[in-house]
PDB file of C-alpha atoms in Angstrom:
ATOM      1  CA  ASN J   1       0.000   0.000   0.000  1.00 59.00           C
ATOM      2  CA  ALA J   2       2.036   2.927  -1.313  1.00 74.00           C
ATOM      3  CA  GLY J   3      -0.409   5.728  -0.422  1.00 92.00           C
ATOM      4  CA  VAL J   4       0.649   8.886  -2.253  1.00 95.00           C
ATOM      5  CA  THR J   5       3.689   8.652  -4.516  1.00 95.00           C
ATOM      6  CA  GLN J   6       5.482  11.684  -5.917  1.00 96.00           C
ATOM      7  CA  THR J   7       8.234  11.833  -8.482  1.00 95.00           C
ATOM      8  CA  PRO J   8      10.892  13.057  -8.637  1.00 96.00           C
ATOM      9  CA  LYS J   9      12.160  13.462  -5.064  1.00 95.00           C
ATOM     10  CA  PHE J  10      14.740  16.073  -6.018  1.00 96.00           C
ATOM     11  CA  GLN J  11      15.158  18.337  -9.036  1.00 96.00           C
ATOM     12  CA  VAL J  12      17.376  21.228 -10.034  1.00 97.00           C
ATOM     13  CA  LEU J  13      16.178  23.448 -12.864  1.00 96.00           C
ATOM     14  CA  LYS J  14      17.615  26.431 -14.633  1.00 97.00           C
ATOM     15  CA  THR J  15      15.506  29.562 -14.838  1.00 97.00           C
ATOM     16  CA  GLY J  16      13.118  29.268 -17.761  1.00 97.00           C
ATOM     17  CA  GLN J  17      13.110  25.481 -17.936  1.00 97.00           C
ATOM     18  CA  SER J  18       9.907  23.532 -17.641  1.00 96.00           C
ATOM     19  CA  MET J  19       9.066  20.380 -15.782  1.00 96.00           C
ATOM     20  CA  THR J  20       6.181  18.288 -14.539  1.00 97.00           C
ATOM     21  CA  LEU J  21       5.841  16.847 -11.052  1.00 98.00           C
ATOM     22  CA  GLN J  22       3.946  13.595 -10.981  1.00 97.00           C
ATOM     23  CA  CYS J  23       1.643  12.368  -8.233  1.00 97.00           C
ATOM     24  CA  ALA J  24      -0.355   9.184  -7.914  1.00 97.00           C
ATOM     25  CA  GLN J  25      -2.492   7.779  -5.101  1.00 96.00           C
ATOM     26  CA  ASP J  26      -3.781   4.259  -4.673  1.00 95.00           C
ATOM     27  CA  MET J  27      -6.358   4.896  -1.949  1.00 92.00           C
ATOM     28  CA  ASN J  28      -9.281   5.540  -4.300  1.00 92.00           C
ATOM     29  CA  HIS J  29      -9.486   9.105  -2.994  1.00 91.00           C
ATOM     30  CA  ASN J  30     -11.570  11.623  -4.860  1.00 89.00           C
ATOM     31  CA  SER J  31      -9.692  14.811  -4.004  1.00 89.00           C
ATOM     32  CA  MET J  32      -6.081  15.671  -4.696  1.00 91.00           C
ATOM     33  CA  TYR J  33      -3.954  18.703  -3.881  1.00 92.00           C
ATOM     34  CA  TRP J  34      -0.638  20.361  -4.607  1.00 95.00           C
ATOM     35  CA  TYR J  35       1.036  22.402  -1.864  1.00 95.00           C
ATOM     36  CA  ARG J  36       4.312  24.195  -1.593  1.00 96.00           C
ATOM     37  CA  GLN J  37       6.226  24.668   1.634  1.00 94.00           C
ATOM     38  CA  ASP J  38       8.862  27.344   2.071  1.00 92.00           C
ATOM     39  CA  PRO J  39      11.230  27.547   5.058  1.00 83.00           C
ATOM     40  CA  GLY J  40       9.468  28.696   8.208  1.00 78.00           C
ATOM     41  CA  MET J  41       6.101  28.600   6.545  1.00 80.00           C
ATOM     42  CA  GLY J  42       3.218  26.246   6.495  1.00 85.00           C
ATOM     43  CA  LEU J  43       1.697  24.623   3.475  1.00 90.00           C
ATOM     44  CA  ARG J  44       0.242  26.870   0.821  1.00 92.00           C
ATOM     45  CA  LEU J  45      -2.242  25.421  -1.609  1.00 91.00           C
ATOM     46  CA  ILE J  46      -1.301  25.793  -5.265  1.00 94.00           C
ATOM     47  CA  TYR J  47      -4.102  23.896  -7.013  1.00 94.00           C
ATOM     48  CA  TYR J  48      -6.564  21.247  -6.067  1.00 91.00           C
ATOM     49  CA  SER J  49      -8.920  18.810  -7.702  1.00 91.00           C
ATOM     50  CA  ALA J  50     -12.041  18.158  -5.674  1.00 85.00           C
ATOM     51  CA  SER J  51     -12.982  15.261  -7.922  1.00 86.00           C
ATOM     52  CA  GLU J  52     -11.909  13.670 -11.181  1.00 89.00           C
ATOM     53  CA  GLY J  53     -12.440  16.073 -14.035  1.00 88.00           C
ATOM     54  CA  THR J  54     -12.273  19.260 -11.976  1.00 91.00           C
ATOM     55  CA  THR J  55      -9.401  21.518 -10.962  1.00 94.00           C
ATOM     56  CA  ASP J  56      -9.365  24.815  -9.100  1.00 91.00           C
ATOM     57  CA  LYS J  57      -6.847  27.428  -8.084  1.00 92.00           C
ATOM     58  CA  GLY J  58      -5.611  27.576  -4.570  1.00 89.00           C
ATOM     59  CA  GLU J  59      -3.798  30.337  -2.743  1.00 87.00           C
ATOM     60  CA  VAL J  60      -0.674  30.583  -4.934  1.00 93.00           C
ATOM     61  CA  PRO J  61      -1.464  29.320  -8.472  1.00 95.00           C
ATOM     62  CA  ASN J  62       0.592  31.760 -10.560  1.00 96.00           C
ATOM     63  CA  GLY J  63       3.284  30.085 -12.620  1.00 96.00           C
ATOM     64  CA  TYR J  64       1.736  26.624 -12.348  1.00 97.00           C
ATOM     65  CA  ASN J  65      -0.697  24.437 -14.224  1.00 97.00           C
ATOM     66  CA  VAL J  66      -2.238  21.124 -13.261  1.00 97.00           C
ATOM     67  CA  SER J  67      -3.822  18.120 -14.912  1.00 97.00           C
ATOM     68  CA  ARG J  68      -6.076  15.590 -13.247  1.00 96.00           C
ATOM     69  CA  LEU J  69      -5.233  12.773 -15.617  1.00 90.00           C
ATOM     70  CA  ASN J  70      -7.585  10.262 -13.995  1.00 95.00           C
ATOM     71  CA  LYS J  71      -8.778   9.466 -10.503  1.00 95.00           C
ATOM     72  CA  ARG J  72      -5.321   8.304  -9.412  1.00 96.00           C
ATOM     73  CA  GLU J  73      -3.040  10.911 -10.954  1.00 97.00           C
ATOM     74  CA  PHE J  74      -2.636  14.666 -10.535  1.00 97.00           C
ATOM     75  CA  SER J  75       0.342  16.405 -12.106  1.00 97.00           C
ATOM     76  CA  LEU J  76       1.790  19.858 -11.544  1.00 98.00           C
ATOM     77  CA  ARG J  77       3.587  21.682 -14.351  1.00 97.00           C
ATOM     78  CA  LEU J  78       5.993  24.585 -14.175  1.00 97.00           C
ATOM     79  CA  GLU J  79       6.070  26.088 -17.650  1.00 93.00           C
ATOM     80  CA  SER J  80       8.951  28.514 -17.110  1.00 96.00           C
ATOM     81  CA  ALA J  81      10.644  27.994 -13.780  1.00 96.00           C
ATOM     82  CA  ALA J  82      11.708  30.984 -11.692  1.00 97.00           C
ATOM     83  CA  PRO J  83      13.955  31.131  -8.598  1.00 96.00           C
ATOM     84  CA  SER J  84      10.873  32.106  -6.555  1.00 96.00           C
ATOM     85  CA  GLN J  85       9.531  28.615  -7.228  1.00 97.00           C
ATOM     86  CA  THR J  86      12.349  27.032  -5.272  1.00 97.00           C
ATOM     87  CA  SER J  87      10.465  25.124  -2.616  1.00 97.00           C
ATOM     88  CA  VAL J  88       9.384  21.737  -1.372  1.00 96.00           C
ATOM     89  CA  TYR J  89       6.272  20.537  -3.152  1.00 97.00           C
ATOM     90  CA  PHE J  90       3.802  18.135  -1.592  1.00 96.00           C
ATOM     91  CA  CYS J  91       1.027  16.259  -3.251  1.00 96.00           C
ATOM     92  CA  ALA J  92      -1.843  15.105  -1.058  1.00 93.00           C
ATOM     93  CA  SER J  93      -5.143  13.316  -1.370  1.00 92.00           C
ATOM     94  CA  SER J  94      -8.276  12.939   0.685  1.00 88.00           C
ATOM     95  CA  LEU J  95     -11.393  10.864   0.479  1.00 82.00           C
ATOM     96  CA  GLY J  96     -13.466  13.812  -0.674  1.00 72.00           C
ATOM     97  CA  PRO J  97     -13.710  17.584  -0.491  1.00 62.00           C
ATOM     98  CA  GLY J  98     -14.926  17.045   3.051  1.00 57.00           C
ATOM     99  CA  GLY J  99     -12.256  14.364   3.604  1.00 65.00           C
ATOM    100  CA  PRO J 100     -11.061  16.051   5.589  1.00 67.00           C
ATOM    101  CA  GLU J 101      -7.704  14.725   6.580  1.00 78.00           C
ATOM    102  CA  ALA J 102      -5.166  14.632   3.825  1.00 81.00           C
ATOM    103  CA  PHE J 103      -2.527  12.008   3.157  1.00 90.00           C
ATOM    104  CA  PHE J 104       0.712  13.433   1.873  1.00 93.00           C
ATOM    105  CA  GLY J 105       3.409  12.248  -0.467  1.00 95.00           C
ATOM    106  CA  GLN J 106       7.048  12.444   0.558  1.00 94.00           C
ATOM    107  CA  GLY J 107       7.670  15.712  -1.207  1.00 95.00           C
ATOM    108  CA  THR J 108       9.766  17.015  -4.102  1.00 96.00           C
ATOM    109  CA  ARG J 109      12.615  19.368  -3.285  1.00 96.00           C
ATOM    110  CA  LEU J 110      12.899  21.727  -6.255  1.00 97.00           C
ATOM    111  CA  THR J 111      15.706  24.223  -6.709  1.00 97.00           C
ATOM    112  CA  VAL J 112      15.611  26.769  -9.516  1.00 97.00           C
ATOM    113  CA  VAL J 113      18.952  28.411 -10.263  1.00 96.00           C
TER     114      VAL J 113
ATOM    115  CA  GLU I   1      -9.658  35.236   3.534  1.00 77.00           C
ATOM    116  CA  ASP I   2      -9.210  32.337   5.936  1.00 83.00           C
ATOM    117  CA  LYS I   3      -6.389  32.719   8.430  1.00 90.00           C
ATOM    118  CA  VAL I   4      -4.666  30.311  10.815  1.00 94.00           C
ATOM    119  CA  VAL I   5      -2.063  31.519  13.324  1.00 96.00           C
ATOM    120  CA  GLN I   6       0.098  29.204  15.400  1.00 97.00           C
ATOM    121  CA  SER I   7       2.178  30.048  18.427  1.00 97.00           C
ATOM    122  CA  PRO I   8       4.869  29.835  19.442  1.00 97.00           C
ATOM    123  CA  LEU I   9       6.774  29.573  16.169  1.00 94.00           C
ATOM    124  CA  SER I  10       9.432  27.489  17.866  1.00 95.00           C
ATOM    125  CA  LEU I  11       9.953  25.852  21.208  1.00 96.00           C
ATOM    126  CA  VAL I  12      12.864  24.053  22.845  1.00 98.00           C
ATOM    127  CA  VAL I  13      12.206  21.783  25.825  1.00 97.00           C
ATOM    128  CA  HIS I  14      13.859  18.889  27.624  1.00 97.00           C
ATOM    129  CA  GLU I  15      12.672  15.332  27.724  1.00 97.00           C
ATOM    130  CA  GLY I  16       9.899  14.868  30.242  1.00 97.00           C
ATOM    131  CA  ASP I  17       8.528  18.378  29.907  1.00 98.00           C
ATOM    132  CA  THR I  18       4.911  19.093  28.980  1.00 98.00           C
ATOM    133  CA  VAL I  19       4.245  21.444  26.076  1.00 98.00           C
ATOM    134  CA  THR I  20       1.180  23.273  24.806  1.00 98.00           C
ATOM    135  CA  LEU I  21       0.949  24.424  21.217  1.00 98.00           C
ATOM    136  CA  ASN I  22      -1.616  26.997  20.194  1.00 98.00           C
ATOM    137  CA  CYS I  23      -3.655  27.516  17.067  1.00 97.00           C
ATOM    138  CA  SER I  24      -6.124  30.325  16.468  1.00 97.00           C
ATOM    139  CA  TYR I  25      -8.212  30.750  13.366  1.00 95.00           C
ATOM    140  CA  GLU I  26     -10.451  33.125  11.490  1.00 92.00           C
ATOM    141  CA  VAL I  27     -12.445  31.364   8.820  1.00 84.00           C
ATOM    142  CA  THR I  28     -15.836  31.455   7.233  1.00 79.00           C
ATOM    143  CA  ASN I  29     -17.893  28.282   7.307  1.00 79.00           C
ATOM    144  CA  PHE I  30     -15.788  26.402   9.831  1.00 83.00           C
ATOM    145  CA  ARG I  31     -16.044  22.658   9.504  1.00 84.00           C
ATOM    146  CA  SER I  32     -13.016  21.062  11.149  1.00 88.00           C
ATOM    147  CA  LEU I  33      -9.624  21.749  12.624  1.00 92.00           C
ATOM    148  CA  LEU I  34      -6.764  19.411  11.888  1.00 92.00           C
ATOM    149  CA  TRP I  35      -3.396  18.798  13.520  1.00 95.00           C
ATOM    150  CA  TYR I  36      -0.468  17.259  11.656  1.00 95.00           C
ATOM    151  CA  LYS I  37       3.043  16.266  12.681  1.00 96.00           C
ATOM    152  CA  GLN I  38       5.830  16.837  10.165  1.00 95.00           C
ATOM    153  CA  GLU I  39       9.167  15.222  10.761  1.00 91.00           C
ATOM    154  CA  LYS I  40      11.762  15.123   7.997  1.00 81.00           C
ATOM    155  CA  LYS I  41       9.318  14.643   5.197  1.00 84.00           C
ATOM    156  CA  ALA I  42       5.562  14.505   4.760  1.00 90.00           C
ATOM    157  CA  PRO I  43       3.029  15.734   7.313  1.00 92.00           C
ATOM    158  CA  THR I  44       1.135  12.948   9.018  1.00 92.00           C
ATOM    159  CA  PHE I  45      -2.334  13.332  10.407  1.00 91.00           C
ATOM    160  CA  LEU I  46      -2.810  13.508  14.186  1.00 94.00           C
ATOM    161  CA  PHE I  47      -6.292  14.760  15.066  1.00 90.00           C
ATOM    162  CA  MET I  48      -9.456  16.139  13.602  1.00 91.00           C
ATOM    163  CA  LEU I  49     -11.636  18.311  15.821  1.00 92.00           C
ATOM    164  CA  THR I  50     -15.142  19.427  14.995  1.00 88.00           C
ATOM    165  CA  SER I  51     -16.870  20.011  18.328  1.00 84.00           C
ATOM    166  CA  SER I  52     -15.989  22.353  21.173  1.00 85.00           C
ATOM    167  CA  GLY I  53     -14.821  20.960  24.478  1.00 86.00           C
ATOM    168  CA  ILE I  54     -14.355  17.360  23.402  1.00 87.00           C
ATOM    169  CA  GLU I  55     -10.785  16.260  23.924  1.00 90.00           C
ATOM    170  CA  LYS I  56      -9.137  13.987  21.410  1.00 92.00           C
ATOM    171  CA  LYS I  57      -6.368  11.861  22.835  1.00 93.00           C
ATOM    172  CA  SER I  58      -3.705   9.582  21.449  1.00 93.00           C
ATOM    173  CA  GLY I  59      -1.095   8.372  23.887  1.00 96.00           C
ATOM    174  CA  ARG I  60       0.755  11.382  25.245  1.00 97.00           C
ATOM    175  CA  LEU I  61      -0.852  13.769  22.760  1.00 97.00           C
ATOM    176  CA  SER I  62      -4.202  15.429  23.262  1.00 97.00           C
ATOM    177  CA  SER I  63      -6.069  18.272  21.628  1.00 97.00           C
ATOM    178  CA  ILE I  64      -9.152  20.327  22.263  1.00 95.00           C
ATOM    179  CA  LEU I  65     -11.135  22.901  20.329  1.00 94.00           C
ATOM    180  CA  ASP I  66     -12.900  26.069  21.485  1.00 93.00           C
ATOM    181  CA  LYS I  67     -15.250  27.210  18.736  1.00 88.00           C
ATOM    182  CA  LYS I  68     -16.420  30.208  20.697  1.00 90.00           C
ATOM    183  CA  GLU I  69     -12.932  31.647  21.154  1.00 91.00           C
ATOM    184  CA  LEU I  70     -11.738  30.226  17.816  1.00 93.00           C
ATOM    185  CA  PHE I  71      -8.686  28.335  18.962  1.00 94.00           C
ATOM    186  CA  SER I  72      -7.305  24.899  19.562  1.00 96.00           C
ATOM    187  CA  ILE I  73      -4.436  23.572  21.651  1.00 97.00           C
ATOM    188  CA  LEU I  74      -2.250  20.532  21.246  1.00 98.00           C
ATOM    189  CA  ASN I  75      -0.727  19.146  24.434  1.00 98.00           C
ATOM    190  CA  ILE I  76       2.184  16.758  24.607  1.00 98.00           C
ATOM    191  CA  THR I  77       3.039  15.308  28.007  1.00 98.00           C
ATOM    192  CA  ALA I  78       6.284  13.623  29.032  1.00 98.00           C
ATOM    193  CA  THR I  79       7.961  14.732  25.826  1.00 98.00           C
ATOM    194  CA  GLN I  80      10.525  12.520  24.109  1.00 97.00           C
ATOM    195  CA  THR I  81      13.196  13.326  21.534  1.00 97.00           C
ATOM    196  CA  GLY I  82      11.009  11.580  18.962  1.00 96.00           C
ATOM    197  CA  ASP I  83       8.418  14.313  19.435  1.00 97.00           C
ATOM    198  CA  SER I  84      10.798  16.771  17.777  1.00 97.00           C
ATOM    199  CA  ALA I  85       8.985  17.936  14.648  1.00 97.00           C
ATOM    200  CA  ILE I  86       6.990  20.725  13.089  1.00 95.00           C
ATOM    201  CA  TYR I  87       3.376  20.668  14.243  1.00 97.00           C
ATOM    202  CA  LEU I  88       0.940  22.067  11.743  1.00 95.00           C
ATOM    203  CA  CYS I  89      -2.573  23.234  12.401  1.00 95.00           C
ATOM    204  CA  ALA I  90      -5.082  23.561   9.573  1.00 92.00           C
ATOM    205  CA  VAL I  91      -8.689  24.427   9.073  1.00 90.00           C
ATOM    206  CA  GLY I  92     -10.282  21.763   6.964  1.00 83.00           C
ATOM    207  CA  PRO I  93     -12.409  22.233   3.871  1.00 74.00           C
ATOM    208  CA  SER I  94     -15.983  23.414   4.193  1.00 68.00           C
ATOM    209  CA  PRO I  95     -19.003  22.862   1.956  1.00 62.00           C
ATOM    210  CA  GLY I  96     -18.619  26.313   0.453  1.00 57.00           C
ATOM    211  CA  ASN I  97     -14.905  25.980  -0.041  1.00 59.00           C
ATOM    212  CA  ALA I  98     -14.559  22.386  -1.111  1.00 57.00           C
ATOM    213  CA  GLY I  99     -11.011  21.144  -1.131  1.00 64.00           C
ATOM    214  CA  LYS I 100      -9.320  24.119   0.444  1.00 71.00           C
ATOM    215  CA  SER I 101      -7.566  23.538   3.721  1.00 81.00           C
ATOM    216  CA  THR I 102      -5.737  26.516   5.209  1.00 87.00           C
ATOM    217  CA  PHE I 103      -2.559  25.818   7.152  1.00 91.00           C
ATOM    218  CA  GLY I 104      -0.756  27.810   9.809  1.00 94.00           C
ATOM    219  CA  ASP I 105       2.997  28.345   9.634  1.00 93.00           C
ATOM    220  CA  GLY I 106       3.645  25.591  12.152  1.00 95.00           C
ATOM    221  CA  THR I 107       5.389  25.300  15.498  1.00 96.00           C
ATOM    222  CA  THR I 108       8.847  23.775  15.460  1.00 95.00           C
ATOM    223  CA  LEU I 109       9.318  21.697  18.592  1.00 97.00           C
ATOM    224  CA  THR I 110      12.778  20.559  19.629  1.00 97.00           C
ATOM    225  CA  VAL I 111      13.050  18.109  22.521  1.00 98.00           C
ATOM    226  CA  LYS I 112      16.534  17.810  24.002  1.00 97.00           C
ATOM    227  CA  PRO I 113      17.711  14.734  25.891  1.00 95.00           C
TER     228      PRO I 113
END
Protein backbone atom coordinates (compact mmCIF):
# COMPACT_ATOMS: atom_id res chain seq x y z
CA ASN A 1 0.00 0.00 0.00
CA ALA A 2 2.04 2.93 -1.31
CA GLY A 3 -0.41 5.73 -0.42
CA VAL A 4 0.65 8.89 -2.25
CA THR A 5 3.69 8.65 -4.52
CA GLN A 6 5.48 11.68 -5.92
CA THR A 7 8.23 11.83 -8.48
CA PRO A 8 10.89 13.06 -8.64
CA LYS A 9 12.16 13.46 -5.06
CA PHE A 10 14.74 16.07 -6.02
CA GLN A 11 15.16 18.34 -9.04
CA VAL A 12 17.38 21.23 -10.03
CA LEU A 13 16.18 23.45 -12.86
CA LYS A 14 17.62 26.43 -14.63
CA THR A 15 15.51 29.56 -14.84
CA GLY A 16 13.12 29.27 -17.76
CA GLN A 17 13.11 25.48 -17.94
CA SER A 18 9.91 23.53 -17.64
CA MET A 19 9.07 20.38 -15.78
CA THR A 20 6.18 18.29 -14.54
CA LEU A 21 5.84 16.85 -11.05
CA GLN A 22 3.95 13.59 -10.98
CA CYS A 23 1.64 12.37 -8.23
CA ALA A 24 -0.35 9.18 -7.91
CA GLN A 25 -2.49 7.78 -5.10
CA ASP A 26 -3.78 4.26 -4.67
CA MET A 27 -6.36 4.90 -1.95
CA ASN A 28 -9.28 5.54 -4.30
CA HIS A 29 -9.49 9.10 -2.99
CA ASN A 30 -11.57 11.62 -4.86
CA SER A 31 -9.69 14.81 -4.00
CA MET A 32 -6.08 15.67 -4.70
CA TYR A 33 -3.95 18.70 -3.88
CA TRP A 34 -0.64 20.36 -4.61
CA TYR A 35 1.04 22.40 -1.86
CA ARG A 36 4.31 24.19 -1.59
CA GLN A 37 6.23 24.67 1.63
CA ASP A 38 8.86 27.34 2.07
CA PRO A 39 11.23 27.55 5.06
CA GLY A 40 9.47 28.70 8.21
CA MET A 41 6.10 28.60 6.55
CA GLY A 42 3.22 26.25 6.50
CA LEU A 43 1.70 24.62 3.47
CA ARG A 44 0.24 26.87 0.82
CA LEU A 45 -2.24 25.42 -1.61
CA ILE A 46 -1.30 25.79 -5.26
CA TYR A 47 -4.10 23.90 -7.01
CA TYR A 48 -6.56 21.25 -6.07
CA SER A 49 -8.92 18.81 -7.70
CA ALA A 50 -12.04 18.16 -5.67
CA SER A 51 -12.98 15.26 -7.92
CA GLU A 52 -11.91 13.67 -11.18
CA GLY A 53 -12.44 16.07 -14.03
CA THR A 54 -12.27 19.26 -11.98
CA THR A 55 -9.40 21.52 -10.96
CA ASP A 56 -9.36 24.82 -9.10
CA LYS A 57 -6.85 27.43 -8.08
CA GLY A 58 -5.61 27.58 -4.57
CA GLU A 59 -3.80 30.34 -2.74
CA VAL A 60 -0.67 30.58 -4.93
CA PRO A 61 -1.46 29.32 -8.47
CA ASN A 62 0.59 31.76 -10.56
CA GLY A 63 3.28 30.09 -12.62
CA TYR A 64 1.74 26.62 -12.35
CA ASN A 65 -0.70 24.44 -14.22
CA VAL A 66 -2.24 21.12 -13.26
CA SER A 67 -3.82 18.12 -14.91
CA ARG A 68 -6.08 15.59 -13.25
CA LEU A 69 -5.23 12.77 -15.62
CA ASN A 70 -7.58 10.26 -13.99
CA LYS A 71 -8.78 9.47 -10.50
CA ARG A 72 -5.32 8.30 -9.41
CA GLU A 73 -3.04 10.91 -10.95
CA PHE A 74 -2.64 14.67 -10.53
CA SER A 75 0.34 16.40 -12.11
CA LEU A 76 1.79 19.86 -11.54
CA ARG A 77 3.59 21.68 -14.35
CA LEU A 78 5.99 24.59 -14.17
CA GLU A 79 6.07 26.09 -17.65
CA SER A 80 8.95 28.51 -17.11
CA ALA A 81 10.64 27.99 -13.78
CA ALA A 82 11.71 30.98 -11.69
CA PRO A 83 13.96 31.13 -8.60
CA SER A 84 10.87 32.11 -6.56
CA GLN A 85 9.53 28.62 -7.23
CA THR A 86 12.35 27.03 -5.27
CA SER A 87 10.47 25.12 -2.62
CA VAL A 88 9.38 21.74 -1.37
CA TYR A 89 6.27 20.54 -3.15
CA PHE A 90 3.80 18.14 -1.59
CA CYS A 91 1.03 16.26 -3.25
CA ALA A 92 -1.84 15.11 -1.06
CA SER A 93 -5.14 13.32 -1.37
CA SER A 94 -8.28 12.94 0.69
CA LEU A 95 -11.39 10.86 0.48
CA GLY A 96 -13.47 13.81 -0.67
CA PRO A 97 -13.71 17.58 -0.49
CA GLY A 98 -14.93 17.04 3.05
CA GLY A 99 -12.26 14.36 3.60
CA PRO A 100 -11.06 16.05 5.59
CA GLU A 101 -7.70 14.73 6.58
CA ALA A 102 -5.17 14.63 3.83
CA PHE A 103 -2.53 12.01 3.16
CA PHE A 104 0.71 13.43 1.87
CA GLY A 105 3.41 12.25 -0.47
CA GLN A 106 7.05 12.44 0.56
CA GLY A 107 7.67 15.71 -1.21
CA THR A 108 9.77 17.02 -4.10
CA ARG A 109 12.61 19.37 -3.28
CA LEU A 110 12.90 21.73 -6.26
CA THR A 111 15.71 24.22 -6.71
CA VAL A 112 15.61 26.77 -9.52
CA VAL A 113 18.95 28.41 -10.26
CA GLU B 1 -9.66 35.24 3.53
CA ASP B 2 -9.21 32.34 5.94
CA LYS B 3 -6.39 32.72 8.43
CA VAL B 4 -4.67 30.31 10.82
CA VAL B 5 -2.06 31.52 13.32
CA GLN B 6 0.10 29.20 15.40
CA SER B 7 2.18 30.05 18.43
CA PRO B 8 4.87 29.84 19.44
CA LEU B 9 6.77 29.57 16.17
CA SER B 10 9.43 27.49 17.87
CA LEU B 11 9.95 25.85 21.21
CA VAL B 12 12.86 24.05 22.85
CA VAL B 13 12.21 21.78 25.82
CA HIS B 14 13.86 18.89 27.62
CA GLU B 15 12.67 15.33 27.72
CA GLY B 16 9.90 14.87 30.24
CA ASP B 17 8.53 18.38 29.91
CA THR B 18 4.91 19.09 28.98
CA VAL B 19 4.24 21.44 26.08
CA THR B 20 1.18 23.27 24.81
CA LEU B 21 0.95 24.42 21.22
CA ASN B 22 -1.62 27.00 20.19
CA CYS B 23 -3.65 27.52 17.07
CA SER B 24 -6.12 30.32 16.47
CA TYR B 25 -8.21 30.75 13.37
CA GLU B 26 -10.45 33.12 11.49
CA VAL B 27 -12.44 31.36 8.82
CA THR B 28 -15.84 31.45 7.23
CA ASN B 29 -17.89 28.28 7.31
CA PHE B 30 -15.79 26.40 9.83
CA ARG B 31 -16.04 22.66 9.50
CA SER B 32 -13.02 21.06 11.15
CA LEU B 33 -9.62 21.75 12.62
CA LEU B 34 -6.76 19.41 11.89
CA TRP B 35 -3.40 18.80 13.52
CA TYR B 36 -0.47 17.26 11.66
CA LYS B 37 3.04 16.27 12.68
CA GLN B 38 5.83 16.84 10.16
CA GLU B 39 9.17 15.22 10.76
CA LYS B 40 11.76 15.12 8.00
CA LYS B 41 9.32 14.64 5.20
CA ALA B 42 5.56 14.50 4.76
CA PRO B 43 3.03 15.73 7.31
CA THR B 44 1.14 12.95 9.02
CA PHE B 45 -2.33 13.33 10.41
CA LEU B 46 -2.81 13.51 14.19
CA PHE B 47 -6.29 14.76 15.07
CA MET B 48 -9.46 16.14 13.60
CA LEU B 49 -11.64 18.31 15.82
CA THR B 50 -15.14 19.43 15.00
CA SER B 51 -16.87 20.01 18.33
CA SER B 52 -15.99 22.35 21.17
CA GLY B 53 -14.82 20.96 24.48
CA ILE B 54 -14.35 17.36 23.40
CA GLU B 55 -10.78 16.26 23.92
CA LYS B 56 -9.14 13.99 21.41
CA LYS B 57 -6.37 11.86 22.83
CA SER B 58 -3.70 9.58 21.45
CA GLY B 59 -1.10 8.37 23.89
CA ARG B 60 0.76 11.38 25.24
CA LEU B 61 -0.85 13.77 22.76
CA SER B 62 -4.20 15.43 23.26
CA SER B 63 -6.07 18.27 21.63
CA ILE B 64 -9.15 20.33 22.26
CA LEU B 65 -11.13 22.90 20.33
CA ASP B 66 -12.90 26.07 21.49
CA LYS B 67 -15.25 27.21 18.74
CA LYS B 68 -16.42 30.21 20.70
CA GLU B 69 -12.93 31.65 21.15
CA LEU B 70 -11.74 30.23 17.82
CA PHE B 71 -8.69 28.33 18.96
CA SER B 72 -7.30 24.90 19.56
CA ILE B 73 -4.44 23.57 21.65
CA LEU B 74 -2.25 20.53 21.25
CA ASN B 75 -0.73 19.15 24.43
CA ILE B 76 2.18 16.76 24.61
CA THR B 77 3.04 15.31 28.01
CA ALA B 78 6.28 13.62 29.03
CA THR B 79 7.96 14.73 25.83
CA GLN B 80 10.53 12.52 24.11
CA THR B 81 13.20 13.33 21.53
CA GLY B 82 11.01 11.58 18.96
CA ASP B 83 8.42 14.31 19.44
CA SER B 84 10.80 16.77 17.78
CA ALA B 85 8.98 17.94 14.65
CA ILE B 86 6.99 20.73 13.09
CA TYR B 87 3.38 20.67 14.24
CA LEU B 88 0.94 22.07 11.74
CA CYS B 89 -2.57 23.23 12.40
CA ALA B 90 -5.08 23.56 9.57
CA VAL B 91 -8.69 24.43 9.07
CA GLY B 92 -10.28 21.76 6.96
CA PRO B 93 -12.41 22.23 3.87
CA SER B 94 -15.98 23.41 4.19
CA PRO B 95 -19.00 22.86 1.96
CA GLY B 96 -18.62 26.31 0.45
CA ASN B 97 -14.90 25.98 -0.04
CA ALA B 98 -14.56 22.39 -1.11
CA GLY B 99 -11.01 21.14 -1.13
CA LYS B 100 -9.32 24.12 0.44
CA SER B 101 -7.57 23.54 3.72
CA THR B 102 -5.74 26.52 5.21
CA PHE B 103 -2.56 25.82 7.15
CA GLY B 104 -0.76 27.81 9.81
CA ASP B 105 3.00 28.35 9.63
CA GLY B 106 3.64 25.59 12.15
CA THR B 107 5.39 25.30 15.50
CA THR B 108 8.85 23.77 15.46
CA LEU B 109 9.32 21.70 18.59
CA THR B 110 12.78 20.56 19.63
CA VAL B 111 13.05 18.11 22.52
CA LYS B 112 16.53 17.81 24.00
CA PRO B 113 17.71 14.73 25.89
